[in-house]
Every structure is written in structure tokens, then in C-alpha cells.
Amino acid sequence: MNRKHFLKISSLGLTALSVNPQRSFAAADKPIVISTWDSGMAVNAAAWTILEKGGRALDAIEVGAISIENKIDCCVGLGGYPDRDGIVTLDACIMDEHSNCGAVAGMEDIKHPISVARKVMENSPHVLLVGNGAQQFALENGFSKEPKVLSKDAQNAYNDWLKKNNYKPEINIENKKPFGGPFAPVFFDDGTVNHDTMGLLAMDKKGNMSGGVTTSGMAFKVHGRVGDSPVIGAGLFVDNEIGCATSSGVGEEVIRICGTHLVVEFMRQGYSPENACRKAVERIVNRDKEKAKTLQVGFLAMSKKGEHGAYAIQKGFVYSLKTADENKIIKSKYIIE
Ligand code: SD4
């Protein structure tokens, strides 16, 4: 455990938040798209091609997510890291301005889970399809099966993981991270952080919001494990009257608190997106402060006014912003210093 990093939850800070929940940020001009991590810059650029023409936020979300699922050497999609059996299983969800939503989980060999999630939303009476059933639905809806091949990066990482972990049943238990815990962020030499999830939130020119998440899930997870990403209210929530939120990090912790639904409910109470994210992060940290030192969760949110903000348990979470005037990466604040 790096001694520099300790829990610093200021009761003063909490008081200040609770007496001033409505602290507001300058609203961004519409349209606007924000997405998790620095790789969100390219995703935002793809989404922007729809938004700038006056297109629907939902279409921008799908186009943005497809752009990163297309990358064979990236963190999400079929190029992502496999589970502990060496199989890539994909999770995705999408939600629109009418609270319509669709999701797939644990789906194999289909390149664009975000589009399958949209088909579940639009072409079925259901919200979430899993595993073989999700794949079968995809094939019935015109998607094709891709060969089961790991990307070079994923194969190397999996080989390393196998050497160190010897297929132990505990998830990632030997994957010691800088904070001493199994799920804390890994910092690369250039200061970026490992991740395997892309969450996007967009508001179109009409002021309608949509969101989407696409991921290969936690690397080297137990086969069959599903995280927060495809779970509506955990990895993504959109309420077109209030705002929307997405998450990244240890999905189990996000599911336990219905994380993104909670963030949106805090915005409904008048909290700014950043403070709403902070309060959700605090909910996780306050449940178990020692455990929180070992893991990372970050929330990202946008209000109906186009305000945006994020908060994480630990250092390293960033998000990407694109409006007509701005195109940048913003560092999230965090609780554990
Ligand atoms: C999961 N929340 O599967 C995802 C992982 C993630 O950056 O966000 N990684 O639990």
C-alpha cells in the first residue's frame, strides 16, 4: 500500500455540499457529448458528426460507440481483454430520451454490441439479453459472427495473467495494483490509466439526451460474470427531464448502489453533476472505507442544462468533452488522495 494514498473524506466538505446542493456550473451550449476516459476524444469526434448536423443524441451515441468497438487493439469490443478462460465476452447498453432502453451481456463474437443493444430496445419487448440468447438475437437481426481471435495485446496480457495467476478462482487476486488492491487503477508510464469501458452521454440540438456503454468488462473476470455496464441504473441511466450518468470501474460496487440511477436522483435533488457523482462515490466509500482503498469507480454525469462533471474514488479517472467550442480531456476529482 502506498502510504501517500489514504482516505480523506472531509466532513467539512460533506457539510458544504449538503447546504449548497445547487452549486451550478456554466451550462454548455447544445449539442454536447461527454465520454469516459481519454479515448473518449475519438469517440466524441465520431458522435459529433451526427450532433453537429442536428441529429438525434441516440444516433450520436451509437455512432460514437461503434467507432471504438471498431478498434481491434483497444480496450472495448472484440479487441478487449478476455475472461479467465480466454474468451472475450461483451456487455453494452443504450437508453434514449423516452426512457427506452436495451442491453446485451456476456455476448461473444459480435462486433457491435451497442447496435445489438439498440435492436433489443427497438425490435424486442425486452431490455436485456444475455450470452447465447443475445448472440442468437444478433444473428437473427442481421449481425454476423466474427472469428474467435484475441487481439495481439489481449493475447499477450492473457498469457502474462495466466503465468502469474495460475487460474486461481479469485478474480484478479494477484493482480496487485499501485494502491495495493486488486481493482485499483494501473498507471502507465505516460500517466494514462488502464480501462476497458466506454460510457457516452449526449445532448442533441433539441435538448434531448441519450447514453450508451460498451465494454469487454473487467479483464480476466470469471466466465459468465456481468458487471455494471449493461445494467440500466448501474452503468447507465438517462432521465430526459433531469440528466444522465454513466460509470466506469469495479462494476460490482456500482451495481450495489444502483450507481447511475443514484447520480441522476441526486441531480433531481438539485446537486450539480459533479456533486451528484461525488455523493454516489461517497456512498461506495462509506460502505467500506478499507475496501474502497483497493478499488476504483468513477461516475460521469450531465444535467438537462448541459452542465457536466465527474467524481472518482481514486486518482486517474478522466473524461472527454466536445461542444461547438470545446474539445478537451477533463480530470475527475477524487476522494482518496
Ligand atoms: C465492469 N465497469 O465490467 C466495468 C469495467 C470498467 O474500465 O469500467 N473498466 O465492471
GROMACS .gro file of C-alpha atoms and ligand atoms in nm:
model
  347
    1MET     CA    1   0.000   0.000   0.000
    2ASN     CA    2   0.141   0.334  -0.097
    3ARG     CA    3   0.131   0.546   0.219
    4LYS     CA    4   0.074   0.862   0.021
    5HIS     CA    5  -0.272   0.741  -0.064
    6PHE     CA    6  -0.508   0.750   0.229
    7LEU     CA    7  -0.875   0.810   0.274
    8LYS     CA    8  -0.957   1.175   0.310
    9ILE     CA    9  -1.326   1.217   0.349
   10SER     CA   10  -1.378   1.563   0.482
   11SER     CA   11  -1.685   1.604   0.696
   12LEU     CA   12  -1.646   1.976   0.627
   13GLY     CA   13  -1.670   1.906   0.257
   14LEU     CA   14  -1.981   1.696   0.309
   15THR     CA   15  -2.146   1.972   0.510
   16ALA     CA   16  -2.062   2.227   0.248
   17LEU     CA   17  -2.218   2.004  -0.015
   18SER     CA   18  -2.532   1.942   0.179
   19VAL     CA   19  -2.601   2.308   0.244
   20ASN     CA   20  -2.527   2.410  -0.109
   21PRO     CA   21  -2.654   2.133  -0.332
   22GLN     CA   22  -2.741   2.364  -0.616
   23ARG     CA   23  -2.391   2.496  -0.681
   24SER     CA   24  -2.413   2.542  -1.053
   25PHE     CA   25  -2.168   2.532  -1.339
   26ALA     CA   26  -2.191   2.722  -1.663
   27ALA     CA   27  -2.416   2.529  -1.896
   28ALA     CA   28  -2.255   2.419  -2.218
   29ASP     CA   29  -2.413   2.509  -2.549
   30LYS     CA   30  -2.607   2.231  -2.717
   31PRO     CA   31  -2.521   1.994  -2.861
   32ILE     CA   32  -2.274   1.832  -2.625
   33VAL     CA   33  -2.115   1.490  -2.587
   34ILE     CA   34  -1.905   1.360  -2.300
   35SER     CA   35  -1.747   1.020  -2.263
   36THR     CA   36  -1.530   0.832  -2.020
   37TRP     CA   37  -1.152   0.830  -2.044
   38ASP     CA   38  -0.914   0.999  -2.287
   39SER     CA   39  -1.010   0.756  -2.561
   40GLY     CA   40  -1.342   0.939  -2.544
   41MET     CA   41  -1.188   1.214  -2.759
   42ALA     CA   42  -1.209   0.999  -3.073
   43VAL     CA   43  -1.547   0.866  -2.969
   44ASN     CA   44  -1.678   1.221  -2.923
   45ALA     CA   45  -1.546   1.316  -3.266
   46ALA     CA   46  -1.747   1.033  -3.421
   47ALA     CA   47  -2.060   1.124  -3.223
   48TRP     CA   48  -2.013   1.488  -3.323
   49THR     CA   49  -2.065   1.407  -3.690
   50ILE     CA   50  -2.428   1.332  -3.600
   51LEU     CA   51  -2.482   1.603  -3.339
   52GLU     CA   52  -2.348   1.894  -3.544
   53LYS     CA   53  -2.593   1.818  -3.824
   54GLY     CA   54  -2.882   1.839  -3.577
   55GLY     CA   55  -2.907   1.460  -3.550
   56ARG     CA   56  -3.055   1.270  -3.260
   57ALA     CA   57  -2.847   1.210  -2.946
   58LEU     CA   58  -2.932   0.838  -2.966
   59ASP     CA   59  -2.775   0.811  -3.312
   60ALA     CA   60  -2.469   1.001  -3.192
   61ILE     CA   61  -2.427   0.755  -2.905
   62GLU     CA   62  -2.444   0.454  -3.135
   63VAL     CA   63  -2.202   0.603  -3.389
   64GLY     CA   64  -1.960   0.703  -3.113
   65ALA     CA   65  -1.964   0.359  -2.952
   66ILE     CA   66  -1.928   0.182  -3.287
   67SER     CA   67  -1.616   0.386  -3.357
   68ILE     CA   68  -1.435   0.242  -3.055
   69GLU     CA   69  -1.577  -0.109  -3.099
   70ASN     CA   70  -1.415  -0.098  -3.444
   71LYS     CA   71  -1.065  -0.064  -3.300
   72ILE     CA   72  -0.903  -0.403  -3.293
   73ASP     CA   73  -0.635  -0.303  -3.046
   74CYS     CA   74  -0.850  -0.127  -2.794
   75CYS     CA   75  -0.992  -0.164  -2.459
   76VAL     CA   76  -1.350  -0.243  -2.558
   77GLY     CA   77  -1.514  -0.461  -2.821
   78LEU     CA   78  -1.370  -0.783  -2.959
   79GLY     CA   79  -1.015  -0.644  -2.926
   80GLY     CA   80  -1.063  -0.617  -2.548
   81TYR     CA   81  -0.920  -0.840  -2.278
   82PRO     CA   82  -1.076  -1.182  -2.232
   83ASP     CA   83  -1.216  -1.352  -1.924
   84ARG     CA   84  -1.007  -1.601  -1.729
   85ASP     CA   85  -1.098  -1.874  -1.981
   86GLY     CA   86  -0.950  -1.663  -2.261
   87ILE     CA   87  -1.291  -1.574  -2.407
   88VAL     CA   88  -1.392  -1.215  -2.488
   89THR     CA   89  -1.749  -1.151  -2.370
   90LEU     CA   90  -1.909  -0.817  -2.441
   91ASP     CA   91  -2.161  -0.605  -2.250
   92ALA     CA   92  -2.342  -0.295  -2.378
   93CYS     CA   93  -2.649  -0.087  -2.318
   94ILE     CA   94  -2.824   0.214  -2.461
   95MET     CA   95  -3.101   0.445  -2.332
   96ASP     CA   96  -3.290   0.723  -2.505
   97GLU     CA   97  -3.484   1.037  -2.416
   98HIS     CA   98  -3.809   0.841  -2.372
   99SER     CA   99  -3.655   0.601  -2.116
  100ASN     CA  100  -3.648   0.328  -2.378
  101CYS     CA  101  -3.352   0.103  -2.316
  102GLY     CA  102  -3.184  -0.212  -2.441
  103ALA     CA  103  -2.883  -0.416  -2.337
  104VAL     CA  104  -2.677  -0.726  -2.403
  105ALA     CA  105  -2.442  -0.905  -2.165
  106GLY     CA  106  -2.183  -1.179  -2.196
  107MET     CA  107  -2.222  -1.183  -2.573
  108GLU     CA  108  -1.948  -1.349  -2.780
  109ASP     CA  109  -1.820  -1.293  -3.136
  110ILE     CA  110  -2.041  -0.999  -3.235
  111LYS     CA  111  -1.853  -0.684  -3.328
  112HIS     CA  112  -2.103  -0.415  -3.233
  113PRO     CA  113  -2.278  -0.491  -2.905
  114ILE     CA  114  -2.402  -0.129  -2.885
  115SER     CA  115  -2.604  -0.182  -3.203
  116VAL     CA  116  -2.740  -0.512  -3.079
  117ALA     CA  117  -2.843  -0.333  -2.758
  118ARG     CA  118  -3.026  -0.078  -2.971
  119LYS     CA  119  -3.202  -0.356  -3.161
  120VAL     CA  120  -3.308  -0.514  -2.831
  121MET     CA  121  -3.455  -0.175  -2.740
  122GLU     CA  122  -3.627  -0.117  -3.072
  123ASN     CA  123  -3.708  -0.465  -3.205
  124SER     CA  124  -3.797  -0.662  -2.894
  125PRO     CA  125  -4.024  -0.624  -2.593
  126HIS     CA  126  -3.723  -0.688  -2.366
  127VAL     CA  127  -3.448  -0.481  -2.207
  128LEU     CA  128  -3.159  -0.725  -2.150
  129LEU     CA  129  -3.049  -1.035  -2.342
  130VAL     CA  130  -2.754  -1.246  -2.228
  131GLY     CA  131  -2.499  -1.495  -2.359
  132ASN     CA  132  -2.606  -1.731  -2.637
  133GLY     CA  133  -2.952  -1.577  -2.650
  134ALA     CA  134  -2.804  -1.233  -2.713
  135GLN     CA  135  -2.587  -1.376  -2.989
  136GLN     CA  136  -2.881  -1.562  -3.143
  137PHE     CA  137  -3.087  -1.241  -3.140
  138ALA     CA  138  -2.797  -1.055  -3.303
  139LEU     CA  139  -2.768  -1.313  -3.581
  140GLU     CA  140  -3.144  -1.300  -3.640
  141ASN     CA  141  -3.117  -0.924  -3.671
  142GLY     CA  142  -2.855  -0.920  -3.942
  143PHE     CA  143  -2.530  -0.917  -3.743
  144SER     CA  144  -2.261  -1.167  -3.835
  145LYS     CA  145  -2.037  -1.385  -3.625
  146GLU     CA  146  -1.672  -1.285  -3.609
  147PRO     CA  147  -1.387  -1.535  -3.568
  148LYS     CA  148  -1.279  -1.602  -3.211
  149VAL     CA  149  -0.933  -1.444  -3.219
  150LEU     CA  150  -0.774  -1.241  -2.941
  151SER     CA  151  -0.606  -0.916  -3.036
  152LYS     CA  152  -0.227  -0.926  -3.003
  153ASP     CA  153  -0.235  -0.704  -2.696
  154ALA     CA  154  -0.509  -0.911  -2.534
  155GLN     CA  155  -0.327  -1.239  -2.609
  156ASN     CA  156  -0.004  -1.107  -2.453
  157ALA     CA  157  -0.186  -0.977  -2.147
  158TYR     CA  158  -0.373  -1.305  -2.109
  159ASN     CA  159  -0.052  -1.508  -2.137
  160ASP     CA  160   0.106  -1.292  -1.866
  161TRP     CA  161  -0.202  -1.321  -1.650
  162LEU     CA  162  -0.203  -1.700  -1.683
  163LYS     CA  163   0.160  -1.720  -1.575
  164LYS     CA  164   0.103  -1.510  -1.265
  165ASN     CA  165  -0.242  -1.622  -1.168
  166ASN     CA  166  -0.237  -1.988  -1.247
  167TYR     CA  167  -0.614  -1.980  -1.294
  168LYS     CA  168  -0.694  -1.908  -0.933
  169PRO     CA  169  -1.064  -1.876  -0.865
  170GLU     CA  170  -1.039  -1.533  -0.705
  171ILE     CA  171  -1.085  -1.262  -0.964
  172ASN     CA  172  -0.763  -1.072  -1.028
  173ILE     CA  173  -0.645  -1.156  -0.679
  174GLU     CA  174  -0.276  -1.145  -0.766
  175ASN     CA  175  -0.309  -0.851  -0.991
  176LYS     CA  176  -0.155  -0.616  -0.737
  177LYS     CA  177  -0.210  -0.257  -0.832
  178PRO     CA  178  -0.038   0.064  -0.714
  179PHE     CA  179  -0.288   0.115  -0.434
  180GLY     CA  180  -0.235  -0.236  -0.307
  181GLY     CA  181  -0.572  -0.371  -0.407
  182PRO     CA  182  -0.692  -0.589  -0.689
  183PHE     CA  183  -0.912  -0.335  -0.864
  184ALA     CA  184  -0.731  -0.004  -0.827
  185PRO     CA  185  -0.621   0.170  -1.146
  186VAL     CA  186  -0.296   0.080  -1.318
  187PHE     CA  187  -0.100   0.382  -1.432
  188PHE     CA  188   0.102   0.356  -1.749
  189ASP     CA  189   0.432   0.542  -1.796
  190ASP     CA  190   0.260   0.822  -1.987
  191GLY     CA  191   0.024   0.886  -1.697
  192THR     CA  192  -0.281   0.727  -1.859
  193VAL     CA  193  -0.480   0.457  -1.688
  194ASN     CA  194  -0.593   0.111  -1.797
  195HIS     CA  195  -0.961   0.067  -1.858
  196ASP     CA  196  -1.196  -0.146  -2.062
  197THR     CA  197  -1.518   0.050  -2.075
  198MET     CA  198  -1.655   0.336  -2.283
  199GLY     CA  199  -1.953   0.527  -2.146
  200LEU     CA  200  -2.103   0.811  -2.352
  201LEU     CA  201  -2.365   1.076  -2.275
  202ALA     CA  202  -2.501   1.317  -2.535
  203MET     CA  203  -2.749   1.600  -2.568
  204ASP     CA  204  -2.866   1.700  -2.915
  205LYS     CA  205  -2.967   2.041  -3.051
  206LYS     CA  206  -3.325   1.980  -2.939
  207GLY     CA  207  -3.202   1.926  -2.583
  208ASN     CA  208  -3.282   1.554  -2.580
  209MET     CA  209  -3.039   1.323  -2.401
  210SER     CA  210  -2.927   0.966  -2.459
  211GLY     CA  211  -2.647   0.747  -2.331
  212GLY     CA  212  -2.464   0.425  -2.407
  213VAL     CA  213  -2.196   0.196  -2.267
  214THR     CA  214  -1.986  -0.066  -2.441
  215THR     CA  215  -1.726  -0.287  -2.276
  216SER     CA  216  -1.543  -0.617  -2.267
  217GLY     CA  217  -1.589  -0.596  -1.891
  218MET     CA  218  -1.335  -0.645  -1.620
  219ALA     CA  219  -1.027  -0.818  -1.759
  220PHE     CA  220  -0.986  -1.186  -1.665
  221LYS     CA  221  -1.326  -1.199  -1.498
  222VAL     CA  222  -1.489  -1.533  -1.419
  223HIS     CA  223  -1.666  -1.662  -1.731
  224GLY     CA  224  -2.028  -1.552  -1.706
  225ARG     CA  225  -1.961  -1.254  -1.484
  226VAL     CA  226  -2.157  -0.942  -1.577
  227GLY     CA  227  -2.060  -0.601  -1.445
  228ASP     CA  228  -2.248  -0.275  -1.418
  229SER     CA  229  -2.207  -0.166  -1.779
  230PRO     CA  230  -2.515  -0.334  -1.934
  231VAL     CA  231  -2.730  -0.286  -1.623
  232ILE     CA  232  -2.967   0.010  -1.657
  233GLY     CA  233  -2.946   0.218  -1.341
  234ALA     CA  234  -2.596   0.087  -1.263
  235GLY     CA  235  -2.369   0.156  -1.564
  236LEU     CA  236  -2.607   0.399  -1.735
  237PHE     CA  237  -2.919   0.598  -1.660
  238VAL     CA  238  -3.097   0.869  -1.857
  239ASP     CA  239  -3.389   1.079  -1.736
  240ASN     CA  240  -3.457   1.335  -2.005
  241GLU     CA  241  -3.612   1.577  -1.755
  242ILE     CA  242  -3.317   1.573  -1.516
  243GLY     CA  243  -2.994   1.439  -1.662
  244CYS     CA  244  -2.792   1.129  -1.734
  245ALA     CA  245  -2.496   0.942  -1.590
  246THR     CA  246  -2.253   0.662  -1.668
  247SER     CA  247  -1.983   0.481  -1.474
  248SER     CA  248  -1.651   0.306  -1.506
  249GLY     CA  249  -1.457   0.091  -1.263
  250VAL     CA  250  -1.546  -0.208  -1.050
  251GLY     CA  251  -1.894  -0.293  -1.168
  252GLU     CA  252  -1.994  -0.491  -0.861
  253GLU     CA  253  -1.959  -0.180  -0.644
  254VAL     CA  254  -2.166   0.026  -0.888
  255ILE     CA  255  -2.443  -0.235  -0.903
  256ARG     CA  256  -2.462  -0.248  -0.521
  257ILE     CA  257  -2.564   0.116  -0.504
  258CYS     CA  258  -2.757   0.139  -0.836
  259GLY     CA  259  -2.489   0.396  -0.910
  260THR     CA  260  -2.603   0.596  -1.212
  261HIS     CA  261  -2.967   0.598  -1.103
  262LEU     CA  262  -2.843   0.738  -0.774
  263VAL     CA  263  -2.641   1.008  -0.951
  264VAL     CA  264  -2.947   1.117  -1.150
  265GLU     CA  265  -3.159   1.119  -0.833
  266PHE     CA  266  -2.902   1.346  -0.666
  267MET     CA  267  -2.926   1.579  -0.967
  268ARG     CA  268  -3.305   1.573  -0.925
  269GLN     CA  269  -3.248   1.697  -0.570
  270GLY     CA  270  -3.053   1.991  -0.711
  271TYR     CA  271  -2.695   1.872  -0.694
  272SER     CA  272  -2.468   1.968  -0.981
  273PRO     CA  273  -2.344   1.674  -1.194
  274GLU     CA  274  -2.004   1.682  -1.019
  275ASN     CA  275  -2.153   1.688  -0.670
  276ALA     CA  276  -2.408   1.422  -0.760
  277CYS     CA  277  -2.121   1.199  -0.877
  278ARG     CA  278  -1.929   1.277  -0.562
  279LYS     CA  279  -2.220   1.179  -0.340
  280ALA     CA  280  -2.257   0.846  -0.523
  281VAL     CA  281  -1.885   0.778  -0.486
  282GLU     CA  282  -1.912   0.860  -0.116
  283ARG     CA  283  -2.193   0.606  -0.087
  284ILE     CA  284  -1.948   0.337  -0.201
  285VAL     CA  285  -1.659   0.461   0.010
  286ASN     CA  286  -1.867   0.498   0.326
  287ARG     CA  287  -1.991   0.138   0.299
  288ASP     CA  288  -1.637   0.010   0.350
  289LYS     CA  289  -1.352   0.259   0.369
  290GLU     CA  290  -1.077  -0.005   0.379
  291LYS     CA  291  -1.211  -0.185   0.074
  292ALA     CA  292  -1.252   0.144  -0.110
  293LYS     CA  293  -0.875   0.195  -0.089
  294THR     CA  294  -0.834  -0.110  -0.312
  295LEU     CA  295  -1.068  -0.024  -0.595
  296GLN     CA  296  -1.164   0.239  -0.846
  297VAL     CA  297  -1.506   0.365  -0.951
  298GLY     CA  298  -1.574   0.684  -1.144
  299PHE     CA  299  -1.907   0.843  -1.231
  300LEU     CA  300  -1.968   1.090  -1.512
  301ALA     CA  301  -2.287   1.296  -1.544
  302MET     CA  302  -2.463   1.562  -1.747
  303SER     CA  303  -2.760   1.772  -1.640
  304LYS     CA  304  -3.052   1.884  -1.853
  305LYS     CA  305  -2.883   2.225  -1.867
  306GLY     CA  306  -2.576   2.069  -2.028
  307GLU     CA  307  -2.364   2.104  -1.712
  308HIS     CA  308  -2.123   1.814  -1.675
  309GLY     CA  309  -1.896   1.669  -1.410
  310ALA     CA  310  -1.732   1.358  -1.272
  311TYR     CA  311  -1.601   1.215  -0.948
  312ALA     CA  312  -1.398   0.903  -0.870
  313ILE     CA  313  -1.278   0.710  -0.568
  314GLN     CA  314  -0.916   0.746  -0.675
  315LYS     CA  315  -0.689   0.947  -0.896
  316GLY     CA  316  -0.676   0.871  -1.267
  317PHE     CA  317  -1.033   0.898  -1.392
  318VAL     CA  318  -1.073   1.144  -1.680
  319TYR     CA  319  -1.344   1.225  -1.930
  320SER     CA  320  -1.359   1.380  -2.274
  321LEU     CA  321  -1.583   1.674  -2.366
  322LYS     CA  322  -1.692   1.801  -2.708
  323THR     CA  323  -1.912   2.101  -2.780
  324ALA     CA  324  -1.904   2.354  -3.063
  325ASP     CA  325  -1.642   2.550  -2.866
  326GLU     CA  326  -1.458   2.291  -2.661
  327ASN     CA  327  -1.277   1.967  -2.730
  328LYS     CA  328  -1.079   1.852  -2.431
  329ILE     CA  329  -0.998   1.599  -2.162
  330ILE     CA  330  -1.105   1.686  -1.808
  331LYS     CA  331  -0.954   1.530  -1.497
  332SER     CA  332  -1.203   1.399  -1.245
  333LYS     CA  333  -1.172   1.495  -0.880
  334TYR     CA  334  -1.137   1.203  -0.643
  335ILE     CA  335  -1.177   1.113  -0.277
  336ILE     CA  336  -0.870   0.913  -0.185
  337GLU     CA  337  -0.553   1.121  -0.202
  338SD4     C1  338  -1.710  -0.374  -1.541
  338SD4     N1  339  -1.736  -0.137  -1.516
  338SD4     O1  340  -1.717  -0.469  -1.619
  338SD4     C2  341  -1.675  -0.238  -1.597
  338SD4     C3  342  -1.525  -0.227  -1.607
  338SD4     C4  343  -1.471  -0.090  -1.636
  338SD4     O2  344  -1.291   0.038  -1.707
  338SD4     O3  345  -1.536   0.010  -1.626
  338SD4     N2  346  -1.345  -0.080  -1.672
  338SD4     O4  347  -1.727  -0.385  -1.421
   0.00000   0.00000   0.00000
